Short mmCIF file of C-alpha atoms in Angstrom, two decimals:
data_model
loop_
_atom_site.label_atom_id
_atom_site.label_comp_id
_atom_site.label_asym_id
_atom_site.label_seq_id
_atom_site.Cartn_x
_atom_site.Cartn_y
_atom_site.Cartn_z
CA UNK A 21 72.35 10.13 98.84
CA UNK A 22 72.18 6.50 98.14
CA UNK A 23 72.31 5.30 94.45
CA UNK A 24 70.84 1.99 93.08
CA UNK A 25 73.44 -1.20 93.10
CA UNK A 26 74.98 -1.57 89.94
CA UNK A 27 74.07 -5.04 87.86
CA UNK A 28 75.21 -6.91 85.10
CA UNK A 29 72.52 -8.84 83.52
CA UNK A 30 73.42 -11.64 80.62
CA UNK A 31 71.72 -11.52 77.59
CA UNK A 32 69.59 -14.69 78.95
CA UNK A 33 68.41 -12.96 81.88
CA UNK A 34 67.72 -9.07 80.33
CA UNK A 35 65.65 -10.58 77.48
CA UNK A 36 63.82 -12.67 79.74
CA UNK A 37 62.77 -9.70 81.91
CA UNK A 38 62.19 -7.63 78.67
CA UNK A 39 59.79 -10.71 77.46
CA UNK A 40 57.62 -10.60 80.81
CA UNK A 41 57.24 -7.01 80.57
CA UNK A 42 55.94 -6.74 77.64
CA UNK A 43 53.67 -9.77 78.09
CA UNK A 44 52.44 -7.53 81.42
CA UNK A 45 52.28 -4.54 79.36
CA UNK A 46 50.29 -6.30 76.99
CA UNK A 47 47.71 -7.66 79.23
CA UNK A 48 47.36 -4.13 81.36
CA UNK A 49 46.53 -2.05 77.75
CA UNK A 50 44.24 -4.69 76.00
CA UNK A 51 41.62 -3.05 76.44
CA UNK A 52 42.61 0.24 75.79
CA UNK A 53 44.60 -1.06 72.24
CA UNK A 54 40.59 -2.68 71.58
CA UNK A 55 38.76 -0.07 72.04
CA UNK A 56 41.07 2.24 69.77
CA UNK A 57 40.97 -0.10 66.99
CA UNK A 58 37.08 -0.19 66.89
CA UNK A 59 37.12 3.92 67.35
CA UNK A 60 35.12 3.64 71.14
CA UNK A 61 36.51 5.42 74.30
CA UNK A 62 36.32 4.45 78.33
CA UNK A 63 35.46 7.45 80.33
CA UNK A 64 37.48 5.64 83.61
CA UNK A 65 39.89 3.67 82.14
CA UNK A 66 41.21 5.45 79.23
CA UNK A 67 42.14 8.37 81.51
CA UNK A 68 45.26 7.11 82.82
CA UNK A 69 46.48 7.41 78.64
CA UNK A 70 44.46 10.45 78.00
CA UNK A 71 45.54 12.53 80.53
CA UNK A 72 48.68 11.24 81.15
CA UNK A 73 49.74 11.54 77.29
CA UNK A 74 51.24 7.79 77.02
CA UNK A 75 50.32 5.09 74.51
CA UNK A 76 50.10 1.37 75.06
CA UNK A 77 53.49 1.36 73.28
CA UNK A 78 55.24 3.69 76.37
CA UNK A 79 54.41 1.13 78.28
CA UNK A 80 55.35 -2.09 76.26
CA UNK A 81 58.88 -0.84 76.19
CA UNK A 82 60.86 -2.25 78.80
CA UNK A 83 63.96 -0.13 80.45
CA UNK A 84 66.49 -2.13 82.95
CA UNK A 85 66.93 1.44 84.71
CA UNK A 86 69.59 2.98 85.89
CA UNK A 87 72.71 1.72 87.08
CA UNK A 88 71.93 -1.61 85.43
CA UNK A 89 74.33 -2.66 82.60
CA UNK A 90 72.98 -5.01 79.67
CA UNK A 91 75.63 -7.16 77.80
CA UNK A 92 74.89 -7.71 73.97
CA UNK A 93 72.12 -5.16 74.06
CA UNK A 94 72.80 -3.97 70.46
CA UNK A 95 68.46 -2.35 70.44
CA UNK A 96 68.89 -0.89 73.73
CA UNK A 97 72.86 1.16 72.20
CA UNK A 98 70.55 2.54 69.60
CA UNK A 99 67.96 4.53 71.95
CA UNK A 100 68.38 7.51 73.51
CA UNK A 101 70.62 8.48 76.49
CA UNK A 102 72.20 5.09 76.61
CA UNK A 103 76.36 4.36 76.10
CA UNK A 104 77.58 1.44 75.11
CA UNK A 105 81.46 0.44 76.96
CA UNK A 106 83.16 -2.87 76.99
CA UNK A 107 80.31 -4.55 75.12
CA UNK A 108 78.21 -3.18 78.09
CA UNK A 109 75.49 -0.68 77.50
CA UNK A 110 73.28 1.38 80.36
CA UNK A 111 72.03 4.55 80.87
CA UNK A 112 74.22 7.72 80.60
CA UNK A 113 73.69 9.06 84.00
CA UNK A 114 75.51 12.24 83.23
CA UNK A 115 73.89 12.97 79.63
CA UNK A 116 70.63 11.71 81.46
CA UNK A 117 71.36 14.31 84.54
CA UNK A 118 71.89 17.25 82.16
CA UNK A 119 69.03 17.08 80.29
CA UNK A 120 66.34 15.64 83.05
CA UNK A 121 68.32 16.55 86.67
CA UNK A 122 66.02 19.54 87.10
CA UNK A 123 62.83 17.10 86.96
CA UNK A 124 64.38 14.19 89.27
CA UNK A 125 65.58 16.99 91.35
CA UNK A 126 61.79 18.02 91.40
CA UNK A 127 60.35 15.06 91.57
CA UNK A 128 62.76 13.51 94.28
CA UNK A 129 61.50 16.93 96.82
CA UNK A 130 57.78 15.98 96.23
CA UNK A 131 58.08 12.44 96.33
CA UNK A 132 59.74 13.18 99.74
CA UNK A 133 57.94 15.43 101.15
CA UNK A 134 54.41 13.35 101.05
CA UNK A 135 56.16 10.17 101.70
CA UNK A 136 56.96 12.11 105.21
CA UNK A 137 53.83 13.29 105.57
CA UNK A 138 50.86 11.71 107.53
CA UNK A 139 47.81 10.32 105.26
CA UNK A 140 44.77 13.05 105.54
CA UNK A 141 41.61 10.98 105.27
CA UNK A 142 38.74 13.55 105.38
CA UNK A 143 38.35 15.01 101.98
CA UNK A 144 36.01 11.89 100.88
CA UNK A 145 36.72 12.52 97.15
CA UNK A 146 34.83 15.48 97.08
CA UNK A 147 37.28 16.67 94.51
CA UNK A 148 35.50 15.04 91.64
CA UNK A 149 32.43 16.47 92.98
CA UNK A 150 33.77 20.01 93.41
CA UNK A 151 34.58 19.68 89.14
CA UNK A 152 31.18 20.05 88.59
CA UNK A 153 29.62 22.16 91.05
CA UNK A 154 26.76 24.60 89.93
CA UNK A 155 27.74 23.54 86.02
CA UNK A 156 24.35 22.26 85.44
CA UNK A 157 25.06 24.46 82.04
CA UNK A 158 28.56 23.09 81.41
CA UNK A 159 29.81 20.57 79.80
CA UNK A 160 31.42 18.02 81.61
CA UNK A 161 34.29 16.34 81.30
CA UNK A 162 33.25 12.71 81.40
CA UNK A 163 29.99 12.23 79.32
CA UNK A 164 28.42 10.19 81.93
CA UNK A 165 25.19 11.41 83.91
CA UNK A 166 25.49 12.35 87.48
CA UNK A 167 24.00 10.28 90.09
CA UNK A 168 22.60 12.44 92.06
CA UNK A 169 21.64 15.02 89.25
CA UNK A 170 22.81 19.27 89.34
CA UNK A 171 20.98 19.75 92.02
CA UNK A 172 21.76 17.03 94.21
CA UNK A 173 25.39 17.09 93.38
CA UNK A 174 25.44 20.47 94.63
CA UNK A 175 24.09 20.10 97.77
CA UNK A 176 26.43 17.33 98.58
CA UNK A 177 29.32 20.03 97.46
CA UNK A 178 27.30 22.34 100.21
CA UNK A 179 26.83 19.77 102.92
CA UNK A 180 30.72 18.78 103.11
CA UNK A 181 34.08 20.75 103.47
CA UNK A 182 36.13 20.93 100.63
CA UNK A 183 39.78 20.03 102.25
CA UNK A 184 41.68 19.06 98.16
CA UNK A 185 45.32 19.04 98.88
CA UNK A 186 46.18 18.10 94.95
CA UNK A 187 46.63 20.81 92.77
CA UNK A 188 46.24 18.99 89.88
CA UNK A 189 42.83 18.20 91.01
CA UNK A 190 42.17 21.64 92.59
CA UNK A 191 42.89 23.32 89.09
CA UNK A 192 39.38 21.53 87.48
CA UNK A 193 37.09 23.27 90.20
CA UNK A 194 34.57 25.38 88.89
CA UNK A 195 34.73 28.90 89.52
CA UNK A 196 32.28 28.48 92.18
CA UNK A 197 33.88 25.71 94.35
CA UNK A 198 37.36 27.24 94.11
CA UNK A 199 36.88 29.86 97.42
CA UNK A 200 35.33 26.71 99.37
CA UNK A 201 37.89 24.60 99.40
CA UNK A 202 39.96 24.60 102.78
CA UNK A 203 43.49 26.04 101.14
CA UNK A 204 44.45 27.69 97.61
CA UNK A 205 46.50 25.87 96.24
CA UNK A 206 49.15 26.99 93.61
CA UNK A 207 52.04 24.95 91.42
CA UNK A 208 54.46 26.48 92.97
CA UNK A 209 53.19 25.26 96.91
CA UNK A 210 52.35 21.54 95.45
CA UNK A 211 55.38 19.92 97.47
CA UNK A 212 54.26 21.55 100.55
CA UNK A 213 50.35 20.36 100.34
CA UNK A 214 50.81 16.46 98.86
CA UNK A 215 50.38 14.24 101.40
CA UNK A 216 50.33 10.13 100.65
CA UNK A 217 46.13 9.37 101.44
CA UNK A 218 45.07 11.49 98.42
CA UNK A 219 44.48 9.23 95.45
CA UNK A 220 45.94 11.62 92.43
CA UNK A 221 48.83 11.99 94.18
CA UNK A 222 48.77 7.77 93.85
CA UNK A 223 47.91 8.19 90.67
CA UNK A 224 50.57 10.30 89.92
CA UNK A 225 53.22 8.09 91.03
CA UNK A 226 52.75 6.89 87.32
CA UNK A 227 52.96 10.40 86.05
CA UNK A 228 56.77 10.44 87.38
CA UNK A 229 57.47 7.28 86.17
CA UNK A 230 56.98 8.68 82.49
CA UNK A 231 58.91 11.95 83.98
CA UNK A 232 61.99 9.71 84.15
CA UNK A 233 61.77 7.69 81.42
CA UNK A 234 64.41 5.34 81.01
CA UNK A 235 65.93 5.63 84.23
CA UNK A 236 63.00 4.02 85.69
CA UNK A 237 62.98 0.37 85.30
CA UNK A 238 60.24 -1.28 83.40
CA UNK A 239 58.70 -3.11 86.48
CA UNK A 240 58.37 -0.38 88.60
CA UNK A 241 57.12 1.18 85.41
CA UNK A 242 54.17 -1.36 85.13
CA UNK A 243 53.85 -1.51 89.28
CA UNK A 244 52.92 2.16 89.61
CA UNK A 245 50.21 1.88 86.20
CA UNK A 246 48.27 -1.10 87.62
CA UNK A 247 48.13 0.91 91.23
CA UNK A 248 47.17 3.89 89.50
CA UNK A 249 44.39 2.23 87.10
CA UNK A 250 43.11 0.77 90.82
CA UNK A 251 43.17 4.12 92.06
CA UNK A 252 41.10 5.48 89.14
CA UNK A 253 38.11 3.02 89.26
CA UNK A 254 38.01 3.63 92.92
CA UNK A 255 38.10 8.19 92.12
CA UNK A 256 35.36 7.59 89.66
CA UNK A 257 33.17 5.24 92.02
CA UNK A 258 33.38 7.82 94.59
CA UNK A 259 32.70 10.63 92.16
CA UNK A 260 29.00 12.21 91.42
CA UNK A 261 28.87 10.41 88.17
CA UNK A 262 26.55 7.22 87.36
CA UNK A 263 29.56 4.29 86.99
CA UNK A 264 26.64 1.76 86.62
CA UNK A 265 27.25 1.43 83.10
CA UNK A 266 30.46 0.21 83.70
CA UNK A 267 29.74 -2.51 85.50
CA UNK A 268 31.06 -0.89 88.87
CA UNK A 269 28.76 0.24 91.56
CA UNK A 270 29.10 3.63 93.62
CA UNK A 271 30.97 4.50 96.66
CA UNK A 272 28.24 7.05 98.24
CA UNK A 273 30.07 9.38 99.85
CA UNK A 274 27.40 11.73 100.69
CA UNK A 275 26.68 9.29 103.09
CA UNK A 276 28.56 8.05 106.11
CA UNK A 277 28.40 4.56 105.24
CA UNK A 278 30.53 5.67 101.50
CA UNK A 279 32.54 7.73 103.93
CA UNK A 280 34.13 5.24 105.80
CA UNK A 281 34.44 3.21 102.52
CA UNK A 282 35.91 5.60 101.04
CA UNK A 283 38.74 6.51 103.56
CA UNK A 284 39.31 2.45 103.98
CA UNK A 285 40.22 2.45 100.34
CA UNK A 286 42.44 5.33 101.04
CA UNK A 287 44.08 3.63 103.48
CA UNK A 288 45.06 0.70 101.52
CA UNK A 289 46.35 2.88 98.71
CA UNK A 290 48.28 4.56 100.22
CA UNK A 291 50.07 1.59 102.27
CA UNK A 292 50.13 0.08 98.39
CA UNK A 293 51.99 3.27 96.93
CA UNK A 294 54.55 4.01 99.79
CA UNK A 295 56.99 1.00 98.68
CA UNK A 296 56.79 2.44 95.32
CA UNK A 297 57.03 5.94 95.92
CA UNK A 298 60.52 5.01 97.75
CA UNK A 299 61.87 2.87 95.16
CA UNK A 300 61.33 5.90 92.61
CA UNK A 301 63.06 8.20 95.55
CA UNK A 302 65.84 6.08 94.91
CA UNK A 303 66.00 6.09 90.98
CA UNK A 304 65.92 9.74 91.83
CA UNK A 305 68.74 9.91 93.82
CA UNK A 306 71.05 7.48 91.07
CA UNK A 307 70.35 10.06 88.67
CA UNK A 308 71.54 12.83 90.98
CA UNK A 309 74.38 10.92 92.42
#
């Protein structure tokens, strides 16, 4: 398997990078670090820390990744899993591979498998839709109203095919939209059903990031979060919920018009998250090397 290149950087050139990240970080969690302070929530954007489990401050710190060597890096010597040698310190691949080789090992045979699959284009975000199907009873898990109401939601549910290949996403249908959907999907099958045009598995490309902690380096980091907040506004425009309130119109899919939209916007995420899916392939493989 191939491994990352190993680098040197100066103390000029690692603080530097570690300056623009969090300057990047900073900017991408503003709002997220205002709205906390004044005690008021985002049903869209504050997903991506809600449901991911990260804080603003995950993100502000800044990792070189591995197989990158930092000289005079005397806050970096103090963190976990790194070694300092020769005035030199990096990532412990080998007391970073005992603890976390099972996950990159994981991770590396997902990330694989959808990056050789083709991108399926017909589910039309339904997913969102099939979350609250029949539920007019239930609460929901975004307090926003639905656009087309209970009743109009679930005839959109009725009038298209359920095809979810996520499990993730699969695992929020209600009781009543779980035998419609195309396949049952389990954990344990999730590498076999991801395939690149879905947009959690996008998303999720940040959820590995945060599986790999410091092996991952801080760019890439930042790279797959601003995809995957893209990818979110996009999920919730397509969803049955009313986004107006937010500023962001929807992307009818009940329609064929939202449809083809919809699958567009697939399309372009999924050309967006292939690069990155194969650099974290390859921050997979250093860590097995």
């Amino acid at each position: 398997m191939p491994t990352l290149a190993a680098t040197v950087l100066s103390p000029a050139d690692w603080a530097a990078r570690a300056t623009a990240h969090r300057d990047r970080a900073d900017a991408l969690t503003e709002g997220r670090r205002e709205r906390a302070a004044r005690g008021e929530s985002h049903a869209i954007e504050d997903f991506l820390f809600e449901y991911y489990n990260a804080k603003p401050g995950q993100l502000r710190r800044w990792h070189p990744g591995i197989g990158v060597a930092l000289q005079a890096a005397d806050a970096h010597a103090e963190q976990r899993w790194y070694v300092t040698r020769d005035g030199e310190t990096s990532l412990d691949r080998a007391a970073f591979a005992a603890e976390r080789g099972d996950t990159a090992l994981y991770i590396r045979r997902l990330l694989v498998a959808t990056a050789g699959r083709a991108p399926l284009l017909g589910c039309f975000g339904m997913h969102e839709w099939a979350m609250v199907y029949r539920s007019a009873d239930v609460e929901r898990r975004h307090g926003l109203p639905l656009r087309l109401g209970s009743e109009g939601t679930d005839a959109a549910v009725e009038a298209n095919p359920l095809v979810c290949t996520h499990f993730d996403a699969f695992r929020f249908f209600t009781p009543e939209a779980v035998p419609r959907n195309s396949t049952q999907l389990t954990r344990s099958t999730q590498p076999d059903s991801e395939q690149p045009g879905c947009l959690h598995a996008t998303m999720d490309l940040y959820k590995w990031c945060l599986k790999l902690g410091p092996a991952v380096p801080g760019e890439l980091l930042l790279d797959c979060f601003a995809l995957a907040r893209d990818v979110r506004r996009v999920d919730m425009q397509a969803s049955p919920y009313d986004v107006s309130s937010y500023g962001l119109s929807a992307i009818a899919v009940e329609t064929p018009a939202g449809k083809s939209e919809y699958a567009a916007r697939q399309r372009d995420f999924a050309r967006r998250a292939a690069p990155l899916r194969e650099r974290l392939i390859e921050v997979c493989d250093a860590v097995l090397a």
